[in-house]
Tab-separated table of C-alpha atoms in Angstrom:
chain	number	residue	atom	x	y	z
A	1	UNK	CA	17.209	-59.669	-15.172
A	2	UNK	CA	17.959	-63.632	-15.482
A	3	UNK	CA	16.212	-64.968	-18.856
A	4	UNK	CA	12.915	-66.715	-18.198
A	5	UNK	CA	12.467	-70.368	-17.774
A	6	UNK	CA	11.117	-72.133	-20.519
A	7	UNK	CA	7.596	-72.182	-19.596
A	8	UNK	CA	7.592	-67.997	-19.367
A	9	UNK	CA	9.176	-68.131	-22.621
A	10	UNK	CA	6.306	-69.988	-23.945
A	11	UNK	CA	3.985	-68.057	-22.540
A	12	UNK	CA	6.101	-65.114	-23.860
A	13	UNK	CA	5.557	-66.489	-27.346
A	14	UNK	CA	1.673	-66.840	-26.452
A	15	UNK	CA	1.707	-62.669	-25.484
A	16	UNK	CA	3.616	-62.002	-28.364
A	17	UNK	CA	0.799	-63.549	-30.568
A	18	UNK	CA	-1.780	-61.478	-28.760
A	19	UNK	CA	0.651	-58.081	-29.009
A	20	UNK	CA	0.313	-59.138	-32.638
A	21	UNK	CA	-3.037	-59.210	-32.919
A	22	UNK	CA	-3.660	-55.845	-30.568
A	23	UNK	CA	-1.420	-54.142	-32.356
A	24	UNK	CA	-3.567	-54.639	-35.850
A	25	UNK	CA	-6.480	-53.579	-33.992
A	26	UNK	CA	-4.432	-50.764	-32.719
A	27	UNK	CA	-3.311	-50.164	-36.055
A	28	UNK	CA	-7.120	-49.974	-37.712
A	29	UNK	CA	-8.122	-47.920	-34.908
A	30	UNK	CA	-5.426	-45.532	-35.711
A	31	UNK	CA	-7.613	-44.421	-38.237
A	32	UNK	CA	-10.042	-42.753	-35.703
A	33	UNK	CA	-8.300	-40.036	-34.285
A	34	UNK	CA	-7.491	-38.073	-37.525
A	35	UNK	CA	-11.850	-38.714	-39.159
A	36	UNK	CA	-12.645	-37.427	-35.234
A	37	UNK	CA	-10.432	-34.757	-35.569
A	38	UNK	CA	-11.232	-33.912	-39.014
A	39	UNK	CA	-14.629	-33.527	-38.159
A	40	UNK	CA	-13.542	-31.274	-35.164
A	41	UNK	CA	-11.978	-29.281	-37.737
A	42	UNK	CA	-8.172	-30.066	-36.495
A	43	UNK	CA	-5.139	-29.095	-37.704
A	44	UNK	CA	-4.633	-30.652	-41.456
A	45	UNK	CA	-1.373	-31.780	-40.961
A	46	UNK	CA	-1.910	-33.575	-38.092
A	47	UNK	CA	-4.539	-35.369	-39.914
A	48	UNK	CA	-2.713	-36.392	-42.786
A	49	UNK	CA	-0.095	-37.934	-40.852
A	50	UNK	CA	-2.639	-39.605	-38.694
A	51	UNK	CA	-4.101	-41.401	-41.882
A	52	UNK	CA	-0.704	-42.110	-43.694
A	53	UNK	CA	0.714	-43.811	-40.316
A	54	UNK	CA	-2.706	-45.803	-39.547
A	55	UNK	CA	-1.843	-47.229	-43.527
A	56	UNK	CA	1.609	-47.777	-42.628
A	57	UNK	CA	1.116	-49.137	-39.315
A	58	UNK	CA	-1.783	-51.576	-41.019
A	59	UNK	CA	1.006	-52.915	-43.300
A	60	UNK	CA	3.612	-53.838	-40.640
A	61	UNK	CA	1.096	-54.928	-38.422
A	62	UNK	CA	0.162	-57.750	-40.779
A	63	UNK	CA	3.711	-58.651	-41.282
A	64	UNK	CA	4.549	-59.023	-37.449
A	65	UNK	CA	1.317	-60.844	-37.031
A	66	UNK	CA	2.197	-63.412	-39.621
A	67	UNK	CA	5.828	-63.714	-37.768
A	68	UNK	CA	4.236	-64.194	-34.336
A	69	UNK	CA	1.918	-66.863	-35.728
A	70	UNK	CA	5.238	-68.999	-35.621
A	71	UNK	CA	5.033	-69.452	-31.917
A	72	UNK	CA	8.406	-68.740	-30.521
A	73	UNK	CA	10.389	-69.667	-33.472
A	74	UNK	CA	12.087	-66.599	-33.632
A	75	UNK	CA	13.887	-65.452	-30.488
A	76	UNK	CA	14.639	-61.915	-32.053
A	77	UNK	CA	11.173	-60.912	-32.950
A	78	UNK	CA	9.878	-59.622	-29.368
A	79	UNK	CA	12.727	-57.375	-29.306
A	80	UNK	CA	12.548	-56.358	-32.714
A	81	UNK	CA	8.834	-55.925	-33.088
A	82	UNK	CA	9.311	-53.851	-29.408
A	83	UNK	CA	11.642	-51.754	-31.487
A	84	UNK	CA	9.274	-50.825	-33.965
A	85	UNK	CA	6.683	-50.082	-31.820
A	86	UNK	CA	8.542	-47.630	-29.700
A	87	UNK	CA	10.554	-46.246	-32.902
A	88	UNK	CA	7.172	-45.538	-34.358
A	89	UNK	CA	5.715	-43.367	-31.693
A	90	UNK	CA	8.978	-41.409	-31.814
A	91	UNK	CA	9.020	-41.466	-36.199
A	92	UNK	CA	5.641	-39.797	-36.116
A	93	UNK	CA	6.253	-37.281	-33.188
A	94	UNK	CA	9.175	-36.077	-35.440
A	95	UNK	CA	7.052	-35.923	-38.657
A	96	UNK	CA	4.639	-34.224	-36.510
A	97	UNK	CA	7.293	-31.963	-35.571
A	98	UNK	CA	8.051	-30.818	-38.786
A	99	UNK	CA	5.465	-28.643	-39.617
A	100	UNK	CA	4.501	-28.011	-36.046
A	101	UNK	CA	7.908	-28.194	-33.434
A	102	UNK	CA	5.302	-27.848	-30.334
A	103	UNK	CA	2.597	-30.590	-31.700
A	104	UNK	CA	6.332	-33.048	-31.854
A	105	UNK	CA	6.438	-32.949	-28.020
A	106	UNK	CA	2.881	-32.277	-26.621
A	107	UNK	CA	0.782	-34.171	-29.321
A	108	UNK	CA	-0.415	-36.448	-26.569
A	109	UNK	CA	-2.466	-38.622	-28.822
A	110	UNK	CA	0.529	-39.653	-30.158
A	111	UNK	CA	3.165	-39.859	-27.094
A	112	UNK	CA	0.064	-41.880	-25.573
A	113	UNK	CA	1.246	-44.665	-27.245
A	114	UNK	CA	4.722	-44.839	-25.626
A	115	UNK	CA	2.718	-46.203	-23.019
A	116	UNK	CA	0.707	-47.761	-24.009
A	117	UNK	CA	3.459	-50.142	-26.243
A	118	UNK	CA	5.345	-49.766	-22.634
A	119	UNK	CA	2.352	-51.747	-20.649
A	120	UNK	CA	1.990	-54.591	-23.963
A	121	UNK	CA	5.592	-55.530	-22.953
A	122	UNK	CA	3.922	-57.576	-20.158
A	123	UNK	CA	2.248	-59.897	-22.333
A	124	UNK	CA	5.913	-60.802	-23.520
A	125	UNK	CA	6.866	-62.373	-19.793
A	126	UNK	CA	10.066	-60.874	-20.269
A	127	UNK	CA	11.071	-58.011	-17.643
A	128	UNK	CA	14.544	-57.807	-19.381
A	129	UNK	CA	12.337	-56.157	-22.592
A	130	UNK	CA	10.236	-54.301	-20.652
A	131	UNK	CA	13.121	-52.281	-19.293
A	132	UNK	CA	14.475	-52.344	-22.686
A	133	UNK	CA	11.052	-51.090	-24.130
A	134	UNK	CA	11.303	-48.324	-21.293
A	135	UNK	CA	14.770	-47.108	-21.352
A	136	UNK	CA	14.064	-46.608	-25.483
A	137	UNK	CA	11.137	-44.992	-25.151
A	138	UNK	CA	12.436	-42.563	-22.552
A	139	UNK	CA	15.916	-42.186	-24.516
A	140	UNK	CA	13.964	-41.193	-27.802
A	141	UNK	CA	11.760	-39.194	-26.693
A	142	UNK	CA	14.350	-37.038	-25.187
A	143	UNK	CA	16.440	-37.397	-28.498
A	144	UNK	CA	13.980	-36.056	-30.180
A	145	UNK	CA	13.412	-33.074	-28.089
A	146	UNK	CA	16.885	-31.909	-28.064
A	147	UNK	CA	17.021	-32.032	-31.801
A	148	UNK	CA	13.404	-29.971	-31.603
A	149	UNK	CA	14.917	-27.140	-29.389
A	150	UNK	CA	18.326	-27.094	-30.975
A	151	UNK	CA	16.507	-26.937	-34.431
A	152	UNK	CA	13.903	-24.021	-33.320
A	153	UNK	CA	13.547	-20.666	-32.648
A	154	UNK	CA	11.069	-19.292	-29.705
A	155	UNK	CA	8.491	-18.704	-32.750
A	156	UNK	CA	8.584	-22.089	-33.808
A	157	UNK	CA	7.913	-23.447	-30.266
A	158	UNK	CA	4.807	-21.692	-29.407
A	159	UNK	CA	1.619	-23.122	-31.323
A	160	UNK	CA	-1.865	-21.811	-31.008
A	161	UNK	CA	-3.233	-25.616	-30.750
A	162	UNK	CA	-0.183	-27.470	-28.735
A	163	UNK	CA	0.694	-24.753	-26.426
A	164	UNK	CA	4.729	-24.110	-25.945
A	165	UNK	CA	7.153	-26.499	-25.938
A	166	UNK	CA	8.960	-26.296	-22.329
A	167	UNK	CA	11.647	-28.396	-21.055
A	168	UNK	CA	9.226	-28.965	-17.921
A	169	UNK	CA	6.748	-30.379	-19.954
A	170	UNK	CA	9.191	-32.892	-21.447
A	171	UNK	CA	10.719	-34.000	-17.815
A	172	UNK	CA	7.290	-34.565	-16.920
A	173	UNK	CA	6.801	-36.635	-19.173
A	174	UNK	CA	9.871	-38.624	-19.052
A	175	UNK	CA	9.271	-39.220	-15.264
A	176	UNK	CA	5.785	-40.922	-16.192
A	177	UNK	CA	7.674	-43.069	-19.014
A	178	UNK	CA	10.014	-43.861	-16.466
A	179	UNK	CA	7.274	-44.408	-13.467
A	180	UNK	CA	5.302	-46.584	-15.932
A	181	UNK	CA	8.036	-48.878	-16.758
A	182	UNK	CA	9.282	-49.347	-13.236
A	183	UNK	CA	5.407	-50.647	-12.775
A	184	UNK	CA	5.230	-52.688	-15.521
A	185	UNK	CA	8.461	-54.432	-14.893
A	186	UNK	CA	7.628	-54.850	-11.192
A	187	UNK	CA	4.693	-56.559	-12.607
A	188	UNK	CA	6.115	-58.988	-14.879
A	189	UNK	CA	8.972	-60.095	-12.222
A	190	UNK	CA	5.658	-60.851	-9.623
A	191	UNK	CA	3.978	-62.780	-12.921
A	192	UNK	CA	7.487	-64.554	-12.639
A	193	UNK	CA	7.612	-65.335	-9.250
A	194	UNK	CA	3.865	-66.605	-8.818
A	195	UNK	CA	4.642	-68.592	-11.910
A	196	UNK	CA	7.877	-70.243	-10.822
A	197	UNK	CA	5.710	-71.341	-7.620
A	198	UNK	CA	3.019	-72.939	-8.828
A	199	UNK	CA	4.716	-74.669	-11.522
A	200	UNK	CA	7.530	-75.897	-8.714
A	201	UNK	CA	7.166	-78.743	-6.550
A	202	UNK	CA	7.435	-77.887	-2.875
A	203	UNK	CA	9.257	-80.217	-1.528
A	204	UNK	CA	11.835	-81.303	-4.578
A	205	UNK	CA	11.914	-78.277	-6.022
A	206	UNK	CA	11.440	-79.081	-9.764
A	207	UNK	CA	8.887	-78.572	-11.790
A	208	UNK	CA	5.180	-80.467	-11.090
A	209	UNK	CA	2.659	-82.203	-12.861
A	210	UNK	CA	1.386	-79.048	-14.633
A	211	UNK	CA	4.199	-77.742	-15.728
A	212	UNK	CA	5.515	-81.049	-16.975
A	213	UNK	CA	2.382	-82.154	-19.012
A	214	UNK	CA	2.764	-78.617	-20.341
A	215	UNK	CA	6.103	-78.409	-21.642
A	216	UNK	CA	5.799	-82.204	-22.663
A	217	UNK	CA	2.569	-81.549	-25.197
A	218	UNK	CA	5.029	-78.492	-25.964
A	219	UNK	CA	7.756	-80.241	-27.010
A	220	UNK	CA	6.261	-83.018	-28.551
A	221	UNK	CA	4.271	-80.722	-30.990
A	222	UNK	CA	7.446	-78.817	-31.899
A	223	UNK	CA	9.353	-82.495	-32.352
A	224	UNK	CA	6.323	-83.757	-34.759
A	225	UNK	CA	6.614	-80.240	-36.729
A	226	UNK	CA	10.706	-80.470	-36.849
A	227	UNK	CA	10.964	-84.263	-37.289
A	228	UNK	CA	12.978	-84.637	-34.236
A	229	UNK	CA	13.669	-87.622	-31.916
A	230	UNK	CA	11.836	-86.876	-28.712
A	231	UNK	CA	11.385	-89.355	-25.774
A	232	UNK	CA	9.203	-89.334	-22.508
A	233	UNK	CA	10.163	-91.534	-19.583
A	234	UNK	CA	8.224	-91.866	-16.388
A	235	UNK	CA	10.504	-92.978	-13.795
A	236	UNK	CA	9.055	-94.322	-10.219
A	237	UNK	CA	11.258	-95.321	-6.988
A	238	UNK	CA	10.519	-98.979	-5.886
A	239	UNK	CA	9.320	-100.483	-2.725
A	240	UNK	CA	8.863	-96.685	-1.742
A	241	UNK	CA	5.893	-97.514	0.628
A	242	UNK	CA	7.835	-99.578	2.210
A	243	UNK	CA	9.774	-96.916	3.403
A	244	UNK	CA	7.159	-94.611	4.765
A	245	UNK	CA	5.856	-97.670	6.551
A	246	UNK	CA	9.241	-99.022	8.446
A	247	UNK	CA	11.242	-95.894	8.557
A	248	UNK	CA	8.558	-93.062	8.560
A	249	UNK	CA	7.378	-90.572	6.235
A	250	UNK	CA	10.473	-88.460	7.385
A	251	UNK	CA	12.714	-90.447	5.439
A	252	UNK	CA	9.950	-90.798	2.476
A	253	UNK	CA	10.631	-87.156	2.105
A	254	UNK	CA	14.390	-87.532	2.082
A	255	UNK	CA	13.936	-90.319	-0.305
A	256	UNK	CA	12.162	-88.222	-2.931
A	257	UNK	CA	15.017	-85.617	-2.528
A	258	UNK	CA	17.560	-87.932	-2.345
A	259	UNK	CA	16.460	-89.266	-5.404
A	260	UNK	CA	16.024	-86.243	-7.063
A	261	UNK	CA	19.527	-84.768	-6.286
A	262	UNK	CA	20.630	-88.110	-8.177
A	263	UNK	CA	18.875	-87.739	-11.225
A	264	UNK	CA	19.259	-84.340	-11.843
A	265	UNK	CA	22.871	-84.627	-11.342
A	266	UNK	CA	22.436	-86.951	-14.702
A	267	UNK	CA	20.247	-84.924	-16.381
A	268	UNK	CA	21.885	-82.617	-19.005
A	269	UNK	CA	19.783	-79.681	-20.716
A	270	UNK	CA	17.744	-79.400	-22.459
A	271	UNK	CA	16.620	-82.685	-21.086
A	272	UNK	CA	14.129	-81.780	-18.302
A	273	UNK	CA	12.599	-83.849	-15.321
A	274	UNK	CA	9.000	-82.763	-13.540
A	275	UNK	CA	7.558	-84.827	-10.520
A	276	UNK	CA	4.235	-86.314	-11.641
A	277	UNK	CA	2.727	-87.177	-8.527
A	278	UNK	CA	4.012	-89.263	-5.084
A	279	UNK	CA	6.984	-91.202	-6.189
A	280	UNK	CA	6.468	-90.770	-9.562
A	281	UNK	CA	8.667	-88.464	-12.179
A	282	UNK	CA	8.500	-87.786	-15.847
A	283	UNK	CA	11.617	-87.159	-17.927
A	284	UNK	CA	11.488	-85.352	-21.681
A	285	UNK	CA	14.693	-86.496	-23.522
A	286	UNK	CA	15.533	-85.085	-26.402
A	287	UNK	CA	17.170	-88.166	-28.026
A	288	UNK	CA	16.361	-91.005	-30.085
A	289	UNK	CA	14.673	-94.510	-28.073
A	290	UNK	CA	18.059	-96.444	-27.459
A	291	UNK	CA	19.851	-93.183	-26.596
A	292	UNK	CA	17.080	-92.644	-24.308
A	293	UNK	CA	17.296	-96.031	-22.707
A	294	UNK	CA	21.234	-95.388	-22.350
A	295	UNK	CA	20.428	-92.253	-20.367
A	296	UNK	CA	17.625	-93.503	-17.873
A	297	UNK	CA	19.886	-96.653	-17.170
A	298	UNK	CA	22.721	-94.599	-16.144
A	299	UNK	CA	20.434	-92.592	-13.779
A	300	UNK	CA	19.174	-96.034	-12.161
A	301	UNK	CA	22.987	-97.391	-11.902
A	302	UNK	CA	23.905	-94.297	-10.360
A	303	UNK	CA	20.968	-94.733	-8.072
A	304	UNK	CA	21.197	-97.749	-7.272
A	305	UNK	CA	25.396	-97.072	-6.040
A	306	UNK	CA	24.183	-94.488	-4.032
A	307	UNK	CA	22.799	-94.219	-0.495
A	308	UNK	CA	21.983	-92.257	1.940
A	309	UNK	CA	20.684	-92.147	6.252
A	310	UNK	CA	17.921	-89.869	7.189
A	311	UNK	CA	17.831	-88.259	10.625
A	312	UNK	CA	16.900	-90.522	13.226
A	313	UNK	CA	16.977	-93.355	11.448
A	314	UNK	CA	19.669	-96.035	12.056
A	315	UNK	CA	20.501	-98.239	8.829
A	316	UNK	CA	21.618	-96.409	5.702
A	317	UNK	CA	18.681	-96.904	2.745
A	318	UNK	CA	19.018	-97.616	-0.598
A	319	UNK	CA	16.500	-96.392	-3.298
A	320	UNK	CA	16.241	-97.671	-6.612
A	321	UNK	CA	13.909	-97.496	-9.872
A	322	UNK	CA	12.351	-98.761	-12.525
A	323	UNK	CA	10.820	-96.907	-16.091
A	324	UNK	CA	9.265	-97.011	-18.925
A	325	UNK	CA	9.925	-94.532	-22.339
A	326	UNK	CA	8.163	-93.815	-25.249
A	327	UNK	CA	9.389	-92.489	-28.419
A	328	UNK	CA	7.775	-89.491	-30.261
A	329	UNK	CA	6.307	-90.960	-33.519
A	330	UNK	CA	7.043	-94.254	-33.140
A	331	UNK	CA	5.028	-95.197	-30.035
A	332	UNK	CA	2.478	-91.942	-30.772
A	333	UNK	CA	2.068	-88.509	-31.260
A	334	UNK	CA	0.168	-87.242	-28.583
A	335	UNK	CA	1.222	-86.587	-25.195
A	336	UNK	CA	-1.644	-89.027	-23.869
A	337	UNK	CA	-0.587	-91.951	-26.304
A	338	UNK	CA	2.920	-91.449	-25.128
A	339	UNK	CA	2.422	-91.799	-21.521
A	340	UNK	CA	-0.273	-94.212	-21.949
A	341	UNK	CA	2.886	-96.290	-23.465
A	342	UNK	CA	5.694	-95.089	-21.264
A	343	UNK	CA	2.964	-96.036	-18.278
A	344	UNK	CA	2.811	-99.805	-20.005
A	345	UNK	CA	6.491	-100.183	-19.974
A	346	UNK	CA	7.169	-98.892	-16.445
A	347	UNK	CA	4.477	-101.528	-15.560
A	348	UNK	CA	6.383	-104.282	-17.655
A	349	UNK	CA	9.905	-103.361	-15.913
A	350	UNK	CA	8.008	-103.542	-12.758
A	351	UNK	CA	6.942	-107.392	-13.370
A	352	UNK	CA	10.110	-107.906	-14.525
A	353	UNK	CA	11.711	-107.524	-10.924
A	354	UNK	CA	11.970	-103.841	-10.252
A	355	UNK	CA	15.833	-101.637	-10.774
A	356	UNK	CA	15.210	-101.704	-14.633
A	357	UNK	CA	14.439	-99.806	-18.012
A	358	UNK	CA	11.804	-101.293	-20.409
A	359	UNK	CA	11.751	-99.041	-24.295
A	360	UNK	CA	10.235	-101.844	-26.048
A	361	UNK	CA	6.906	-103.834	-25.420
């Protein structure tokens, strides 16, 4: 029930674009089951509620599309637009209800929806509001049929064209809302988990090259919209053949770790670190250049003062680095640009004699 990590939440903000735009189709297509069952000669008043929600639903639809257009700008609307699609399954199964108590809990064209809402949770990446989608759906529904059988006589709940509204039939019910949301939230936590691995680097444990490039082009878009200071830094260990060569790749391993532990113990959020490849990292800083430069410095001091001995070998080794940043805007504004620049100055600092920081060319 932990929040997701930034990349599900940007994903989430993906889904809730495409909930948008499913539920305007949904909401146009509303329109079909009151013509069909016009035709069919149906019950009227069915019908006419049918055609005034499909309207109303059309309305709101284009509203929530327009928010969701806004990618993730709004942390509130998944749960709010999850609201509304839940509270109006239950709004027209009580309209229903009022001319025909029976139609209120068995209409199934309408109590369809409940699920169907239910399974679009998913697309949000977020199992905390698919439980929260389920527990309201389930809660309403039987809200609404204890106001129906406090508020009806045994006339009332016997229809020609709904059958008779039975407790059974409503606890049947509720255990498929409840079944169905136990599914769909086993589902998102396994989207979770098969996302967390392959955007995680096996043997550091922090993100990888995918999921770096991603959030970076990300960020970097949401910095040029917002006009804020954004830096990228790619950071590599020096001399780090050297130490697969005399000391074995063993202690290459613990030297990626090693390092690792150090500069995440100097990374504070939202600043995020990825591993790009070998000995190679990538840092997003969400600062201006010179604060940037202050920050990767103190991560190579620290670095530098710190050592460590890897199992079986005998002399303790010391790991240092060098890097180059770019600055959002200044130095580009694309990702490619950026680390075409960041890759330039990492270069430079290399030339220079290795254990430094180069921001400027």
């Amino acid at each position: 029930m932990a929040a997701p990590d930034k990349i599900m939440l940007e994903l989430g903000a993906g889904g809730e674009l495409v909930v948008a735009r499913i539920r305007l189709a949904i909401a146009f297509l509303l329109f079909l089951p009151p013509i069909i069952n016009t035709l069919s000669g149906g019950p009227g008043n069915e019908n006419l509620i049918g055609f005034l929600g499909g309207a109303f639903a059309v309305f709101l639809g284009c509203i929530w599309y327009m928010l969701a257009r806004e990618r993730g700008r709004f942390p509130w609307l998944p749960w709010a637009s999850t609201t509304y699609d839940i509270t109006g399954v239950t709004l027209f199964l009580f309209l229903l209800s009022l001319h025909d108590r029976a139609a209120g809990l068995n209409s199934f064209v309408i109590w369809e929806f409940y699920l169907t809402n239910l399974l679009l949770t998913c697309l949000r990446n977020d199992a905390r509001l698919t439980l929260f989608a389920g527990g309201l759906a389930i809660l309403q529904y039987l809200a609404l049929a204890q106001w129906i059988f406090a508020n009806s006589s045994a006339e009332q709940l016997a229809s020609v064209s709904y059958g008779t509204a039975l407790w059974s039939t409503v606890g049947q019910r509720t255990v498929v809302l409840l079944v169905a949301t136990i599914v769909a939230v086993t589902t998102v936590t396994r989207m979770h988990r098969l996302s967390k691995m392959s955007g995680t680097d096996s043997l550091t444990g922090i993100p990888n090259r995918n999921w770096f490039l991603h959030q970076a082009k990300q960020l970097i878009d949401s910095a040029m919209r917002a006009r804020k200071p954004v830096c990228i830094a790619i950071i590599d260990l020096d001399h780090f053949k050297r130490i697969n060569d005399e000391v074995g790749h063993q202690a290459g391993d613990d030297a990626l770790i090693h390092a690792v532990s150090v500069i995440h113990g100097n990374v504070t959020a939202p600043d995020t670190v990825g591993r790009l490849g070998g000995e190679e990292f990538g840092l997003l800083i969400h600062a201006d250049l010179e604060t940037a430069r202050t920050r990767v410095d103190r991560i190579r001091v620290a670095l530098e003062q710190s050592r460590f001995q890897t199992p079986g070998a005998e002399q303790i080794i010391q790991v240092t680095l060098s890097s180059g940043i770019a600055h959002c805007d200044a130095d580009g504004q694309s990702l490619t640009s950026l680390m075409g620049v960041a890759d330039r100055r990492l270069r430079k600092a290399k030339s220079a004699g290795r254990n430094c920081v180069h921001h400027v060319d």
